[in-house]
Amino acid sequence: MNALADQLGYSEFYTARKFKAISGMVFRDYLRRRKLAFALKEVRDSEKGILEIALDYGFSSHEAFTRAFKNLYGITPSDYRRHPVPVILRTKINPFDRYFFGQGEIGMVKSSEALKIYFVTIPAHQFLYVENKESNGYWDFWQKQNQIPGQDQATICGLLDSIKGKLDDEGGSEANSGGGQIMAYRNDPSGRLCDWGFPRTECYGVRLPNEYQGEIPTGMQLTEIPEGEYLVFEHGPFDYEQENRSVEEKVEKAMADFDFKDTGYGYDTTTPGRLIYFYFNPERCWKYIRPVRKFSD
């Protein structure tokens, strides 16, 4: 806490008080949970010994690490390594978001990254997700989910973060470094009529290998997605606070204006169960992957 206070230019007392006011927990507990979350991923994915992991994350002994791990996750590190069940990882706090509070962009910075548009065939896989038939957009999705006990953003994202083998998990030691979580929109005749003019149900989850047979957390669904053809609209890295809205408008316009002439394809908005994938990671990309189908002449 002293190092954090020095970096922010506040007293340690003031920093500790403001941290608790914003996050709802004392800094010491947040730091312990964050260390345990990263340690859990190493238990799950690495071949390091439990003691080595314990020492790497500041625990004095195998016993101290095991006790803290079990108190938080309800399972010992050794048992979790043998059987990595879904658990809720608490690794990140987002106390303020300009777009969530309706404040929009700041500044005049505009991304110079070109928008790439290309067709792709995606192999068969599975999708583990929660859905909301009433929501309209990402922010509204989580506002509505946060009203459902056990279905709030922190719980769902924490559970998904612990799932092993996610296809889009780019790894890394930081909490938000390509954890594989994505928004999706499912073709659904009984779903909500969206702004794009067809009924869909909004979902949030992770793509998994076709052979995945792990546990399905309470409230989530696992569905098989057959091999299919898609059209991708991909924008490169951008400054979230300064140009999120601009990038959104650019991609939306590209999708609306795309000319399928001479391709033989069109958007598939009618086949039940097909998914539109939405990847949102400002440090990497803004990307829609939309299902298409070939039309007969």
Short mmCIF file of C-alpha atoms in Angstrom, two decimals:
data_model
loop_
_atom_site.label_atom_id
_atom_site.label_comp_id
_atom_site.label_asym_id
_atom_site.label_seq_id
_atom_site.Cartn_x
_atom_site.Cartn_y
_atom_site.Cartn_z
CA MET A 1 0.00 0.00 0.00
CA ASN A 2 2.87 2.38 0.75
CA ALA A 3 4.27 2.00 -2.79
CA LEU A 4 0.79 2.57 -4.31
CA ALA A 5 0.25 5.66 -2.15
CA ASP A 6 3.65 7.07 -3.20
CA GLN A 7 2.85 6.50 -6.88
CA LEU A 8 -0.52 8.25 -6.56
CA GLY A 9 0.85 11.08 -4.44
CA TYR A 10 -1.55 10.52 -1.54
CA SER A 11 -1.03 9.48 2.05
CA GLU A 12 -1.24 5.78 2.80
CA PHE A 13 -4.31 6.35 5.00
CA TYR A 14 -6.16 8.29 2.29
CA THR A 15 -5.25 5.76 -0.41
CA ALA A 16 -6.46 2.85 1.72
CA ARG A 17 -9.73 4.61 2.51
CA LYS A 18 -10.46 5.56 -1.11
CA PHE A 19 -9.54 2.08 -2.36
CA LYS A 20 -12.07 0.48 -0.03
CA ALA A 21 -14.73 3.06 -0.93
CA ILE A 22 -14.32 2.34 -4.64
CA SER A 23 -13.73 -1.42 -4.59
CA GLY A 24 -15.72 -2.49 -1.54
CA MET A 25 -12.76 -4.33 -0.03
CA VAL A 26 -9.54 -3.45 1.73
CA PHE A 27 -6.40 -3.41 -0.39
CA ARG A 28 -4.84 -6.32 1.49
CA ASP A 29 -7.79 -8.62 0.65
CA TYR A 30 -7.80 -7.50 -2.99
CA LEU A 31 -4.10 -8.19 -3.34
CA ARG A 32 -4.47 -11.62 -1.73
CA ARG A 33 -7.33 -12.58 -4.07
CA ARG A 34 -5.47 -11.32 -7.11
CA LYS A 35 -2.35 -13.32 -6.22
CA LEU A 36 -4.42 -16.44 -5.60
CA ALA A 37 -6.21 -16.06 -8.94
CA PHE A 38 -2.94 -15.95 -10.87
CA ALA A 39 -1.55 -18.77 -8.74
CA LEU A 40 -4.60 -20.86 -9.59
CA LYS A 41 -3.90 -20.48 -13.31
CA GLU A 42 -0.36 -21.71 -12.74
CA VAL A 43 -1.62 -24.68 -10.75
CA ARG A 44 -4.00 -25.43 -13.62
CA ASP A 45 -1.73 -24.85 -16.61
CA SER A 46 1.92 -25.23 -15.55
CA GLU A 47 4.02 -28.14 -14.38
CA LYS A 48 5.53 -26.22 -11.48
CA GLY A 49 5.41 -27.79 -8.05
CA ILE A 50 2.79 -26.47 -5.63
CA LEU A 51 5.48 -25.24 -3.25
CA GLU A 52 7.27 -23.35 -6.01
CA ILE A 53 4.02 -21.62 -7.00
CA ALA A 54 3.29 -20.82 -3.37
CA LEU A 55 6.67 -19.14 -2.91
CA ASP A 56 6.40 -17.30 -6.24
CA TYR A 57 3.22 -15.63 -5.01
CA GLY A 58 4.47 -14.67 -1.59
CA PHE A 59 3.22 -17.53 0.59
CA SER A 60 5.55 -18.73 3.29
CA SER A 61 4.86 -22.44 2.88
CA HIS A 62 2.94 -25.13 1.04
CA GLU A 63 0.55 -25.30 4.00
CA ALA A 64 -0.14 -21.55 4.07
CA PHE A 65 -0.84 -21.52 0.33
CA THR A 66 -3.08 -24.60 0.51
CA ARG A 67 -5.06 -23.12 3.41
CA ALA A 68 -5.63 -19.76 1.64
CA PHE A 69 -6.44 -21.50 -1.68
CA LYS A 70 -9.03 -23.80 -0.09
CA ASN A 71 -10.59 -21.02 1.98
CA LEU A 72 -11.21 -18.98 -1.17
CA TYR A 73 -11.99 -21.67 -3.76
CA GLY A 74 -13.26 -24.56 -1.66
CA ILE A 75 -10.69 -27.01 -3.02
CA THR A 76 -7.00 -27.66 -2.38
CA PRO A 77 -4.41 -26.80 -5.07
CA SER A 78 -3.53 -30.49 -5.49
CA ASP A 79 -7.16 -31.52 -5.95
CA TYR A 80 -7.76 -28.61 -8.32
CA ARG A 81 -4.78 -29.63 -10.46
CA ARG A 82 -6.22 -33.14 -10.77
CA HIS A 83 -9.74 -31.91 -11.44
CA PRO A 84 -9.94 -28.21 -12.47
CA VAL A 85 -13.57 -27.42 -11.69
CA PRO A 86 -14.94 -23.94 -12.46
CA VAL A 87 -14.31 -21.44 -9.67
CA ILE A 88 -14.84 -17.68 -9.44
CA LEU A 89 -11.62 -15.75 -10.03
CA ARG A 90 -11.61 -12.19 -8.72
CA THR A 91 -8.80 -10.49 -10.58
CA LYS A 92 -9.87 -7.07 -11.76
CA ILE A 93 -11.79 -4.03 -10.56
CA ASN A 94 -13.38 -1.58 -13.01
CA PRO A 95 -14.55 1.31 -10.82
CA PHE A 96 -15.23 3.78 -13.63
CA ASP A 97 -16.11 3.55 -17.30
CA ARG A 98 -16.86 6.63 -19.41
CA TYR A 99 -19.17 4.76 -21.78
CA PHE A 100 -21.06 2.98 -19.02
CA PHE A 101 -21.87 6.39 -17.49
CA GLY A 102 -22.84 7.87 -20.86
CA GLN A 103 -19.92 10.29 -21.13
CA GLY A 104 -18.61 9.01 -24.46
CA GLU A 105 -15.30 9.87 -26.05
CA ILE A 106 -12.73 12.43 -24.95
CA GLY A 107 -10.09 14.08 -27.09
CA MET A 108 -9.56 13.93 -30.83
CA VAL A 109 -7.28 10.92 -31.27
CA LYS A 110 -8.34 8.70 -34.16
CA SER A 111 -6.99 5.26 -34.93
CA SER A 112 -4.94 4.90 -38.09
CA GLU A 113 -5.47 1.13 -38.22
CA ALA A 114 -7.22 -0.03 -41.38
CA LEU A 115 -10.42 -2.02 -41.19
CA LYS A 116 -9.89 -5.53 -42.52
CA ILE A 117 -12.77 -7.49 -44.06
CA TYR A 118 -12.38 -11.15 -44.98
CA PHE A 119 -14.19 -14.48 -45.23
CA VAL A 120 -13.16 -17.37 -42.98
CA THR A 121 -14.25 -20.94 -42.28
CA ILE A 122 -14.37 -21.69 -38.55
CA PRO A 123 -14.06 -25.35 -37.51
CA ALA A 124 -16.63 -27.05 -35.29
CA HIS A 125 -16.34 -26.09 -31.62
CA GLN A 126 -18.45 -25.58 -28.51
CA PHE A 127 -19.69 -22.41 -26.85
CA LEU A 128 -20.17 -22.10 -23.07
CA TYR A 129 -22.34 -19.12 -22.20
CA VAL A 130 -25.08 -17.28 -20.35
CA GLU A 131 -27.85 -15.57 -22.27
CA ASN A 132 -30.37 -12.78 -21.78
CA LYS A 133 -33.42 -12.56 -24.03
CA GLU A 134 -34.36 -9.05 -22.89
CA SER A 135 -31.10 -7.14 -23.22
CA ASN A 136 -30.14 -4.69 -25.95
CA GLY A 137 -26.38 -4.29 -26.26
CA TYR A 138 -23.36 -5.06 -24.10
CA TRP A 139 -23.99 -2.54 -21.34
CA ASP A 140 -27.69 -3.36 -21.09
CA PHE A 141 -26.83 -7.08 -21.06
CA TRP A 142 -24.73 -6.73 -17.92
CA GLN A 143 -27.13 -4.32 -16.24
CA LYS A 144 -29.85 -6.93 -16.58
CA GLN A 145 -27.57 -9.83 -15.66
CA ASN A 146 -26.46 -8.01 -12.52
CA GLN A 147 -30.04 -8.22 -11.26
CA ILE A 148 -29.98 -12.03 -11.38
CA PRO A 149 -28.44 -13.70 -8.30
CA GLY A 150 -25.31 -15.62 -9.27
CA GLN A 151 -25.46 -14.29 -12.83
CA ASP A 152 -23.76 -10.93 -12.26
CA GLN A 153 -20.77 -9.82 -14.32
CA ALA A 154 -18.15 -10.45 -11.65
CA THR A 155 -19.38 -13.99 -11.01
CA ILE A 156 -19.84 -14.99 -14.66
CA CYS A 157 -16.53 -13.48 -15.81
CA GLY A 158 -14.77 -15.00 -12.80
CA LEU A 159 -16.11 -18.45 -13.63
CA LEU A 160 -15.29 -18.19 -17.33
CA ASP A 161 -11.78 -17.02 -16.51
CA SER A 162 -11.15 -20.29 -14.65
CA ILE A 163 -12.23 -22.56 -17.54
CA LYS A 164 -9.29 -24.44 -19.00
CA GLY A 165 -8.66 -24.78 -22.73
CA LYS A 166 -10.51 -21.72 -24.08
CA LEU A 167 -9.84 -21.34 -27.80
CA ASP A 168 -9.38 -17.57 -27.65
CA ASP A 169 -7.32 -17.47 -24.45
CA GLU A 170 -4.08 -15.74 -25.43
CA GLY A 171 -2.54 -16.30 -22.04
CA GLY A 172 -0.40 -13.77 -20.23
CA SER A 173 0.07 -12.92 -16.60
CA GLU A 174 -2.36 -10.03 -16.44
CA ALA A 175 -6.06 -10.39 -15.73
CA ASN A 176 -7.27 -8.81 -18.95
CA SER A 177 -4.71 -10.25 -21.39
CA GLY A 178 -6.89 -12.06 -23.89
CA GLY A 179 -8.82 -14.29 -21.49
CA GLY A 180 -11.01 -15.69 -24.26
CA GLN A 181 -14.31 -14.17 -23.13
CA ILE A 182 -16.54 -12.86 -25.92
CA MET A 183 -20.02 -11.50 -26.56
CA ALA A 184 -22.18 -13.43 -28.99
CA TYR A 185 -25.57 -12.99 -30.64
CA ARG A 186 -27.55 -16.14 -31.37
CA ASN A 187 -30.03 -16.39 -34.25
CA ASP A 188 -33.26 -16.98 -32.34
CA PRO A 189 -36.78 -16.78 -33.86
CA SER A 190 -38.13 -16.13 -30.34
CA GLY A 191 -35.44 -13.57 -29.52
CA ARG A 192 -35.48 -9.81 -29.38
CA LEU A 193 -35.71 -7.93 -32.70
CA CYS A 194 -32.35 -6.19 -32.90
CA ASP A 195 -31.27 -2.97 -34.57
CA TRP A 196 -29.94 -5.01 -37.49
CA GLY A 197 -33.47 -6.16 -38.30
CA PHE A 198 -33.63 -9.79 -37.22
CA PRO A 199 -34.46 -11.59 -33.93
CA ARG A 200 -31.52 -12.63 -31.78
CA THR A 201 -30.61 -13.48 -28.20
CA GLU A 202 -27.56 -11.91 -26.59
CA CYS A 203 -25.00 -14.21 -24.97
CA TYR A 204 -21.64 -13.99 -23.23
CA GLY A 205 -19.17 -16.84 -22.94
CA VAL A 206 -16.13 -18.66 -24.26
CA ARG A 207 -15.37 -20.87 -27.26
CA LEU A 208 -14.10 -24.33 -26.39
CA PRO A 209 -12.66 -27.28 -28.33
CA ASN A 210 -15.17 -29.69 -29.82
CA GLU A 211 -13.95 -32.42 -27.46
CA TYR A 212 -14.45 -30.34 -24.29
CA GLN A 213 -16.15 -32.40 -21.57
CA GLY A 214 -15.63 -30.26 -18.48
CA GLU A 215 -18.23 -29.20 -15.96
CA ILE A 216 -20.90 -26.68 -16.90
CA PRO A 217 -21.29 -24.00 -14.20
CA THR A 218 -24.79 -23.43 -12.80
CA GLY A 219 -26.81 -21.10 -15.01
CA MET A 220 -24.64 -21.59 -18.09
CA GLN A 221 -25.27 -23.55 -21.28
CA LEU A 222 -22.92 -25.50 -23.54
CA THR A 223 -23.83 -25.84 -27.20
CA GLU A 224 -22.13 -27.39 -30.22
CA ILE A 225 -21.33 -25.00 -33.06
CA PRO A 226 -20.83 -26.83 -36.40
CA GLU A 227 -18.19 -25.81 -38.91
CA GLY A 228 -19.37 -22.79 -40.84
CA GLU A 229 -18.45 -19.85 -43.01
CA TYR A 230 -18.23 -16.33 -41.67
CA LEU A 231 -17.45 -12.78 -42.72
CA VAL A 232 -15.06 -10.91 -40.43
CA PHE A 233 -14.91 -7.16 -39.84
CA GLU A 234 -11.76 -6.44 -37.85
CA HIS A 235 -10.45 -3.09 -36.62
CA GLY A 236 -6.98 -2.90 -35.08
CA PRO A 237 -5.96 -1.52 -31.65
CA PHE A 238 -7.52 1.74 -30.50
CA ASP A 239 -7.70 4.07 -27.50
CA TYR A 240 -10.80 2.98 -25.59
CA GLU A 241 -11.58 6.28 -23.86
CA GLN A 242 -10.87 8.47 -26.86
CA GLU A 243 -12.25 6.57 -29.84
CA ASN A 244 -14.46 3.66 -28.80
CA ARG A 245 -17.61 5.24 -30.26
CA SER A 246 -15.86 6.18 -33.49
CA VAL A 247 -14.56 2.67 -34.03
CA GLU A 248 -18.01 1.24 -33.33
CA GLU A 249 -19.58 3.54 -35.93
CA LYS A 250 -16.88 2.69 -38.48
CA VAL A 251 -17.39 -1.06 -38.12
CA GLU A 252 -21.19 -0.80 -38.06
CA LYS A 253 -21.13 1.22 -41.28
CA ALA A 254 -18.79 -1.27 -42.95
CA MET A 255 -21.15 -4.12 -42.10
CA ALA A 256 -24.20 -2.22 -43.33
CA ASP A 257 -22.51 -1.15 -46.58
CA PHE A 258 -20.75 -4.41 -47.44
CA ASP A 259 -21.49 -5.44 -51.02
CA PHE A 260 -21.97 -9.19 -51.39
CA LYS A 261 -22.27 -8.86 -55.19
CA ASP A 262 -20.29 -11.54 -57.03
CA THR A 263 -19.42 -13.36 -53.78
CA GLY A 264 -22.38 -15.73 -53.87
CA TYR A 265 -22.87 -15.19 -50.14
CA GLY A 266 -25.10 -13.24 -47.81
CA TYR A 267 -25.57 -12.86 -44.08
CA ASP A 268 -27.18 -15.88 -42.44
CA THR A 269 -29.74 -14.34 -40.09
CA THR A 270 -32.29 -17.15 -40.20
CA THR A 271 -30.57 -20.45 -39.34
CA PRO A 272 -31.44 -21.02 -35.67
CA GLY A 273 -28.45 -21.24 -33.35
CA ARG A 274 -25.83 -19.64 -35.56
CA LEU A 275 -23.73 -17.11 -33.67
CA ILE A 276 -22.32 -13.69 -34.36
CA TYR A 277 -19.13 -13.35 -32.32
CA PHE A 278 -18.06 -9.96 -31.01
CA TYR A 279 -14.46 -9.56 -29.83
CA PHE A 280 -13.79 -6.42 -27.84
CA ASN A 281 -10.22 -5.85 -26.70
CA PRO A 282 -9.02 -2.28 -27.37
CA GLU A 283 -5.36 -3.31 -27.06
CA ARG A 284 -5.84 -5.83 -29.86
CA CYS A 285 -9.00 -5.36 -31.89
CA TRP A 286 -12.68 -4.67 -32.30
CA LYS A 287 -14.03 -7.56 -34.33
CA TYR A 288 -17.38 -8.90 -35.50
CA ILE A 289 -17.49 -12.41 -36.95
CA ARG A 290 -20.84 -12.80 -38.73
CA PRO A 291 -22.25 -16.06 -40.11
CA VAL A 292 -22.85 -16.19 -43.85
CA ARG A 293 -24.33 -18.75 -46.20
CA LYS A 294 -24.04 -19.41 -49.89
CA PHE A 295 -27.10 -18.61 -51.96
CA SER A 296 -28.04 -20.60 -55.04
CA ASP A 297 -28.01 -18.84 -58.38
#
